């Protein structure tokens, strides 16, 4: 019997790469999901089954979980991948956009987890893999609200891992660094949208935009989505999965550097990279 795996946000980037990689395995039945089925039709020939799923819609989430449970009795593994970046300064970013981001990055993840857990507990096993970010352990200017959503994923994952351990449900967190997907373009777009003409943060926003673009172009600092897909596969299939998988050498270096330097020294590093706010 294969293990049914529900993967969210598979229309592009990390989610698509994960669905394609997992679908090649004979021990897994992969359910690739997206808000629009037409965006994931190409995953069907790869071996994935397709489901419509909007993680900001309660009815959509219930239907997707029910579809998997109707065929397999439970969702054997859940990969909470859906997410995006709402960028801009704390003062200028519209809170409606921030709320939409939290609905996707945090509340959708939490609600879908709630929906699959009863079936996993009844079966006495399960896997939950949350795709967070190295941005859940450090903060760069211009991305405070995005980082806040990923810090929330860190906290939820740590609590969930402890709470579900008695039921043989294993929980892991994936912490990618810079991954060459459409994420960078989306972040740059929201950064531009958040900044008004004559903004007091115009120099900072320009510096953030320039650094972001250069970093995503760098083969040294970034990686392709396949690197994250590989870590997701390990978290799903390892007998003793890690609590965290930090993806890309640059991300590992930055996470440890932030921890070792402390707040004041890291702020000095950021000033060197981005300059002041005026």
CSV table of C-alpha atoms in Angstrom, one decimal:
chain,number,residue,atom,x,y,z
A,1,UNK,CA,0.0,0.0,0.0
A,2,UNK,CA,1.3,3.4,-0.9
A,3,UNK,CA,1.4,6.4,1.4
A,4,UNK,CA,-0.9,9.3,0.3
A,5,UNK,CA,0.9,12.6,0.3
A,6,UNK,CA,-0.9,15.9,0.0
A,7,UNK,CA,1.3,18.8,-1.3
A,8,UNK,CA,0.1,22.4,-1.3
A,9,UNK,CA,1.1,25.1,-3.7
A,10,UNK,CA,2.4,23.0,-6.6
A,11,UNK,CA,1.7,25.3,-9.5
A,12,UNK,CA,5.3,26.5,-9.6
A,13,UNK,CA,8.7,26.6,-7.8
A,14,UNK,CA,9.3,24.4,-4.8
A,15,UNK,CA,5.9,22.8,-4.7
A,16,UNK,CA,6.1,21.8,-8.4
A,17,UNK,CA,9.6,20.4,-8.0
A,18,UNK,CA,8.5,18.5,-4.9
A,19,UNK,CA,5.4,17.0,-6.5
A,20,UNK,CA,7.5,15.9,-9.5
A,21,UNK,CA,10.2,14.3,-7.4
A,22,UNK,CA,7.8,12.5,-5.0
A,23,UNK,CA,5.6,11.3,-7.8
A,24,UNK,CA,8.5,9.2,-9.2
A,25,UNK,CA,8.5,7.1,-6.0
A,26,UNK,CA,6.5,3.9,-6.1
A,27,UNK,CA,5.8,3.9,-2.4
A,28,UNK,CA,4.0,7.3,-2.5
A,29,UNK,CA,0.7,8.5,-4.0
A,30,UNK,CA,1.1,12.2,-4.6
A,31,UNK,CA,-1.8,14.6,-4.6
A,32,UNK,CA,-0.6,17.8,-6.2
A,33,UNK,CA,-2.8,20.8,-5.4
A,34,UNK,CA,-3.3,24.4,-6.5
A,35,UNK,CA,-6.1,27.0,-6.5
A,36,UNK,CA,-6.6,26.4,-10.3
A,37,UNK,CA,-6.3,22.9,-11.7
A,38,UNK,CA,-5.3,24.3,-15.1
A,39,UNK,CA,-2.0,25.5,-13.6
A,40,UNK,CA,-0.9,21.9,-12.6
A,41,UNK,CA,-2.2,19.8,-15.5
A,42,UNK,CA,1.4,19.0,-16.6
A,43,UNK,CA,1.9,17.2,-13.3
A,44,UNK,CA,-0.5,14.4,-14.2
A,45,UNK,CA,1.8,12.8,-16.8
A,46,UNK,CA,4.5,12.8,-14.1
A,47,UNK,CA,2.3,10.5,-12.0
A,48,UNK,CA,0.7,13.0,-9.6
A,49,UNK,CA,-3.1,13.1,-8.9
A,50,UNK,CA,-4.6,16.6,-9.1
A,51,UNK,CA,-6.8,18.3,-6.6
A,52,UNK,CA,-8.1,21.9,-6.4
A,53,UNK,CA,-7.1,23.4,-3.1
A,54,UNK,CA,-7.1,27.0,-1.8
A,55,UNK,CA,-5.5,27.2,1.6
A,56,UNK,CA,-7.4,30.4,2.4
A,57,UNK,CA,-10.8,28.7,1.9
A,58,UNK,CA,-12.3,26.4,4.5
A,59,UNK,CA,-14.6,24.6,2.1
A,60,UNK,CA,-11.8,24.0,-0.4
A,61,UNK,CA,-9.5,22.6,2.3
A,62,UNK,CA,-12.2,20.3,3.7
A,63,UNK,CA,-13.0,18.9,0.3
A,64,UNK,CA,-9.4,18.2,-0.6
A,65,UNK,CA,-8.7,16.3,2.6
A,66,UNK,CA,-12.0,14.4,2.3
A,67,UNK,CA,-11.1,13.4,-1.3
A,68,UNK,CA,-7.8,11.8,-0.1
A,69,UNK,CA,-9.5,10.2,3.0
A,70,UNK,CA,-12.3,8.7,0.8
A,71,UNK,CA,-9.7,6.7,-1.2
A,72,UNK,CA,-7.0,6.0,1.4
A,73,UNK,CA,-8.7,6.4,4.8
A,74,UNK,CA,-6.4,9.2,5.8
A,75,UNK,CA,-3.8,11.7,4.6
A,76,UNK,CA,-0.6,9.8,5.3
A,77,UNK,CA,1.7,12.9,4.8
A,78,UNK,CA,1.1,16.6,4.4
A,79,UNK,CA,3.6,19.0,2.8
A,80,UNK,CA,2.6,22.6,3.7
A,81,UNK,CA,4.3,24.4,1.0
A,82,UNK,CA,1.9,27.2,-0.2
A,83,UNK,CA,3.2,30.6,0.6
A,84,UNK,CA,4.5,33.9,-0.8
A,85,UNK,CA,6.3,37.1,0.2
A,86,UNK,CA,4.6,40.4,0.9
A,87,UNK,CA,7.5,42.9,1.0
A,88,UNK,CA,7.8,46.5,2.1
A,89,UNK,CA,8.6,48.5,5.2
A,90,UNK,CA,6.6,48.1,8.4
A,91,UNK,CA,5.2,51.6,8.1
A,92,UNK,CA,4.2,51.6,4.4
A,93,UNK,CA,3.0,48.1,3.7
A,94,UNK,CA,-0.8,47.8,3.6
A,95,UNK,CA,-2.2,45.6,6.3
A,96,UNK,CA,-4.8,44.1,3.9
A,97,UNK,CA,-1.9,42.5,2.0
A,98,UNK,CA,-0.3,41.4,5.3
A,99,UNK,CA,-3.5,39.7,6.4
A,100,UNK,CA,-3.7,37.9,3.0
A,101,UNK,CA,-0.1,36.7,3.5
A,102,UNK,CA,-0.8,35.4,7.0
A,103,UNK,CA,-3.9,33.6,5.7
A,104,UNK,CA,-1.8,31.7,3.2
A,105,UNK,CA,1.6,31.3,5.1
A,106,UNK,CA,0.3,30.7,8.6
A,107,UNK,CA,-3.5,30.2,9.0
A,108,UNK,CA,-3.9,28.0,5.9
A,109,UNK,CA,-1.0,25.8,7.1
A,110,UNK,CA,-2.5,25.6,10.6
A,111,UNK,CA,-6.0,24.8,9.4
A,112,UNK,CA,-5.0,22.1,6.9
A,113,UNK,CA,-2.8,20.5,9.7
A,114,UNK,CA,-5.9,20.4,11.9
A,115,UNK,CA,-7.9,18.7,9.3
A,116,UNK,CA,-5.4,15.9,8.6
A,117,UNK,CA,-4.5,15.2,12.2
A,118,UNK,CA,-7.5,13.1,13.3
A,119,UNK,CA,-6.9,10.6,10.5
A,120,UNK,CA,-3.2,10.4,11.2
A,121,UNK,CA,-3.9,9.8,14.9
A,122,UNK,CA,-6.4,7.1,14.2
A,123,UNK,CA,-3.9,5.4,11.9
A,124,UNK,CA,-1.1,5.7,14.5
A,125,UNK,CA,1.3,7.4,12.1
A,126,UNK,CA,1.9,10.3,9.8
A,127,UNK,CA,4.3,12.9,8.5
A,128,UNK,CA,3.9,16.7,8.4
A,129,UNK,CA,6.5,18.8,6.6
A,130,UNK,CA,6.2,22.5,6.8
A,131,UNK,CA,8.1,24.7,4.4
A,132,UNK,CA,9.4,27.7,6.3
A,133,UNK,CA,12.4,29.8,5.4
A,134,UNK,CA,15.8,30.8,6.7
A,135,UNK,CA,13.8,34.0,7.1
A,136,UNK,CA,12.2,32.4,10.1
A,137,UNK,CA,15.5,32.7,12.0
A,138,UNK,CA,16.7,36.1,10.8
A,139,UNK,CA,15.2,39.3,9.5
A,140,UNK,CA,16.2,41.5,6.6
A,141,UNK,CA,14.9,45.1,6.2
A,142,UNK,CA,11.9,45.4,3.9
A,143,UNK,CA,10.6,42.0,4.7
A,144,UNK,CA,9.4,42.3,8.3
A,145,UNK,CA,5.9,41.0,7.7
A,146,UNK,CA,7.1,38.1,5.6
A,147,UNK,CA,9.7,37.2,8.2
A,148,UNK,CA,7.0,37.4,10.9
A,149,UNK,CA,4.9,34.8,9.0
A,150,UNK,CA,7.9,32.5,8.8
A,151,UNK,CA,8.8,33.0,12.5
A,152,UNK,CA,5.2,31.9,13.2
A,153,UNK,CA,5.7,28.7,11.2
A,154,UNK,CA,8.8,28.0,13.3
A,155,UNK,CA,6.8,28.3,16.5
A,156,UNK,CA,3.8,26.2,15.2
A,157,UNK,CA,6.2,23.5,13.9
A,158,UNK,CA,8.1,23.2,17.2
A,159,UNK,CA,4.9,22.9,19.2
A,160,UNK,CA,3.3,20.5,16.8
A,161,UNK,CA,6.3,18.2,16.8
A,162,UNK,CA,6.1,17.8,20.5
A,163,UNK,CA,2.3,17.5,20.7
A,164,UNK,CA,2.0,14.8,18.0
A,165,UNK,CA,5.0,12.7,18.9
A,166,UNK,CA,3.0,10.3,21.2
A,167,UNK,CA,0.8,9.4,18.1
A,168,UNK,CA,3.9,8.5,16.0
A,169,UNK,CA,3.4,11.6,13.8
A,170,UNK,CA,6.7,13.0,12.8
A,171,UNK,CA,7.0,16.7,12.0
A,172,UNK,CA,9.9,18.5,10.2
A,173,UNK,CA,10.6,22.0,9.1
A,174,UNK,CA,12.3,22.9,5.8
A,175,UNK,CA,14.2,26.2,5.9
A,176,UNK,CA,15.2,27.2,2.4
A,177,UNK,CA,17.6,30.0,1.6
A,178,UNK,CA,17.4,31.9,-1.7
A,179,UNK,CA,15.7,29.6,-4.2
A,180,UNK,CA,15.5,30.6,-7.9
A,181,UNK,CA,11.7,30.6,-8.4
A,182,UNK,CA,9.1,33.3,-9.0
A,183,UNK,CA,9.2,34.2,-5.3
A,184,UNK,CA,11.9,36.8,-5.9
A,185,UNK,CA,9.8,38.5,-8.6
A,186,UNK,CA,6.7,38.5,-6.4
A,187,UNK,CA,8.7,40.0,-3.5
A,188,UNK,CA,10.2,42.7,-5.6
A,189,UNK,CA,6.7,43.6,-7.0
A,190,UNK,CA,5.2,43.9,-3.6
A,191,UNK,CA,8.2,45.9,-2.4
A,192,UNK,CA,7.6,48.4,-5.2
A,193,UNK,CA,3.9,48.5,-4.6
A,194,UNK,CA,4.3,49.3,-0.9
A,195,UNK,CA,6.5,52.3,-1.5
A,196,UNK,CA,4.8,55.6,-2.2
A,197,UNK,CA,6.2,58.3,-4.4
A,198,UNK,CA,8.6,60.4,-2.3
A,199,UNK,CA,8.7,57.7,0.4
A,200,UNK,CA,11.1,58.4,3.3
A,201,UNK,CA,12.3,54.8,2.8
A,202,UNK,CA,13.0,55.2,-0.9
A,203,UNK,CA,16.8,54.7,-0.6
A,204,UNK,CA,16.3,51.6,1.6
A,205,UNK,CA,13.7,50.1,-0.7
A,206,UNK,CA,16.0,50.6,-3.7
A,207,UNK,CA,18.9,49.0,-1.9
A,208,UNK,CA,16.7,46.1,-0.8
A,209,UNK,CA,15.5,45.6,-4.3
A,210,UNK,CA,19.0,45.7,-5.8
A,211,UNK,CA,20.4,43.3,-3.2
A,212,UNK,CA,17.5,40.9,-3.6
A,213,UNK,CA,17.8,40.8,-7.4
A,214,UNK,CA,21.6,40.3,-7.2
A,215,UNK,CA,21.3,37.6,-4.6
A,216,UNK,CA,18.7,35.6,-6.5
A,217,UNK,CA,20.9,35.8,-9.7
A,218,UNK,CA,24.0,34.5,-7.8
A,219,UNK,CA,24.7,30.8,-8.3
A,220,UNK,CA,26.8,31.0,-5.1
A,221,UNK,CA,24.0,32.4,-2.9
A,222,UNK,CA,21.0,30.6,-4.4
A,223,UNK,CA,19.9,27.2,-5.6
A,224,UNK,CA,17.2,25.7,-7.7
A,225,UNK,CA,13.9,24.4,-6.3
A,226,UNK,CA,15.1,20.8,-6.8
A,227,UNK,CA,17.4,21.2,-3.7
A,228,UNK,CA,14.4,21.9,-1.5
A,229,UNK,CA,12.4,19.1,-3.1
A,230,UNK,CA,15.2,16.7,-2.1
A,231,UNK,CA,15.1,17.9,1.5
A,232,UNK,CA,11.3,17.4,1.5
A,233,UNK,CA,11.7,13.9,0.3
A,234,UNK,CA,14.2,13.1,3.0
A,235,UNK,CA,11.9,14.5,5.7
A,236,UNK,CA,9.0,12.4,4.4
A,237,UNK,CA,10.9,9.1,4.0
A,238,UNK,CA,13.7,9.0,6.6
A,239,UNK,CA,13.2,6.6,9.5
A,240,UNK,CA,14.3,9.3,11.9
A,241,UNK,CA,13.7,12.7,10.1
A,242,UNK,CA,15.5,15.8,11.3
A,243,UNK,CA,13.5,18.5,13.1
A,244,UNK,CA,15.0,21.0,10.6
A,245,UNK,CA,16.5,21.0,7.1
A,246,UNK,CA,18.3,24.2,6.2
A,247,UNK,CA,18.7,24.3,2.4
A,248,UNK,CA,21.7,25.9,0.6
A,249,UNK,CA,25.2,26.4,2.0
A,250,UNK,CA,24.6,30.2,2.1
A,251,UNK,CA,21.5,29.8,4.2
A,252,UNK,CA,23.4,27.6,6.7
A,253,UNK,CA,26.2,30.2,6.9
A,254,UNK,CA,23.8,33.1,7.4
A,255,UNK,CA,21.7,31.3,10.1
A,256,UNK,CA,24.8,30.4,12.1
A,257,UNK,CA,26.3,33.9,11.6
A,258,UNK,CA,23.2,35.6,12.9
A,259,UNK,CA,23.2,33.4,15.9
A,260,UNK,CA,26.8,34.0,16.7
A,261,UNK,CA,27.0,37.7,16.0
A,262,UNK,CA,24.0,38.8,18.1
A,263,UNK,CA,21.6,41.7,17.3
A,264,UNK,CA,23.9,44.7,17.4
A,265,UNK,CA,26.7,43.2,15.2
A,266,UNK,CA,24.2,41.8,12.8
A,267,UNK,CA,22.6,45.3,12.5
A,268,UNK,CA,26.0,46.7,11.6
A,269,UNK,CA,26.3,44.0,8.9
A,270,UNK,CA,22.9,45.0,7.5
A,271,UNK,CA,23.9,48.7,7.5
A,272,UNK,CA,26.9,47.8,5.3
A,273,UNK,CA,24.6,45.9,2.9
A,274,UNK,CA,21.6,48.3,2.8
A,275,UNK,CA,22.7,51.6,4.1
A,276,UNK,CA,20.4,53.9,6.1
A,277,UNK,CA,16.7,54.6,5.8
A,278,UNK,CA,17.0,58.0,4.2
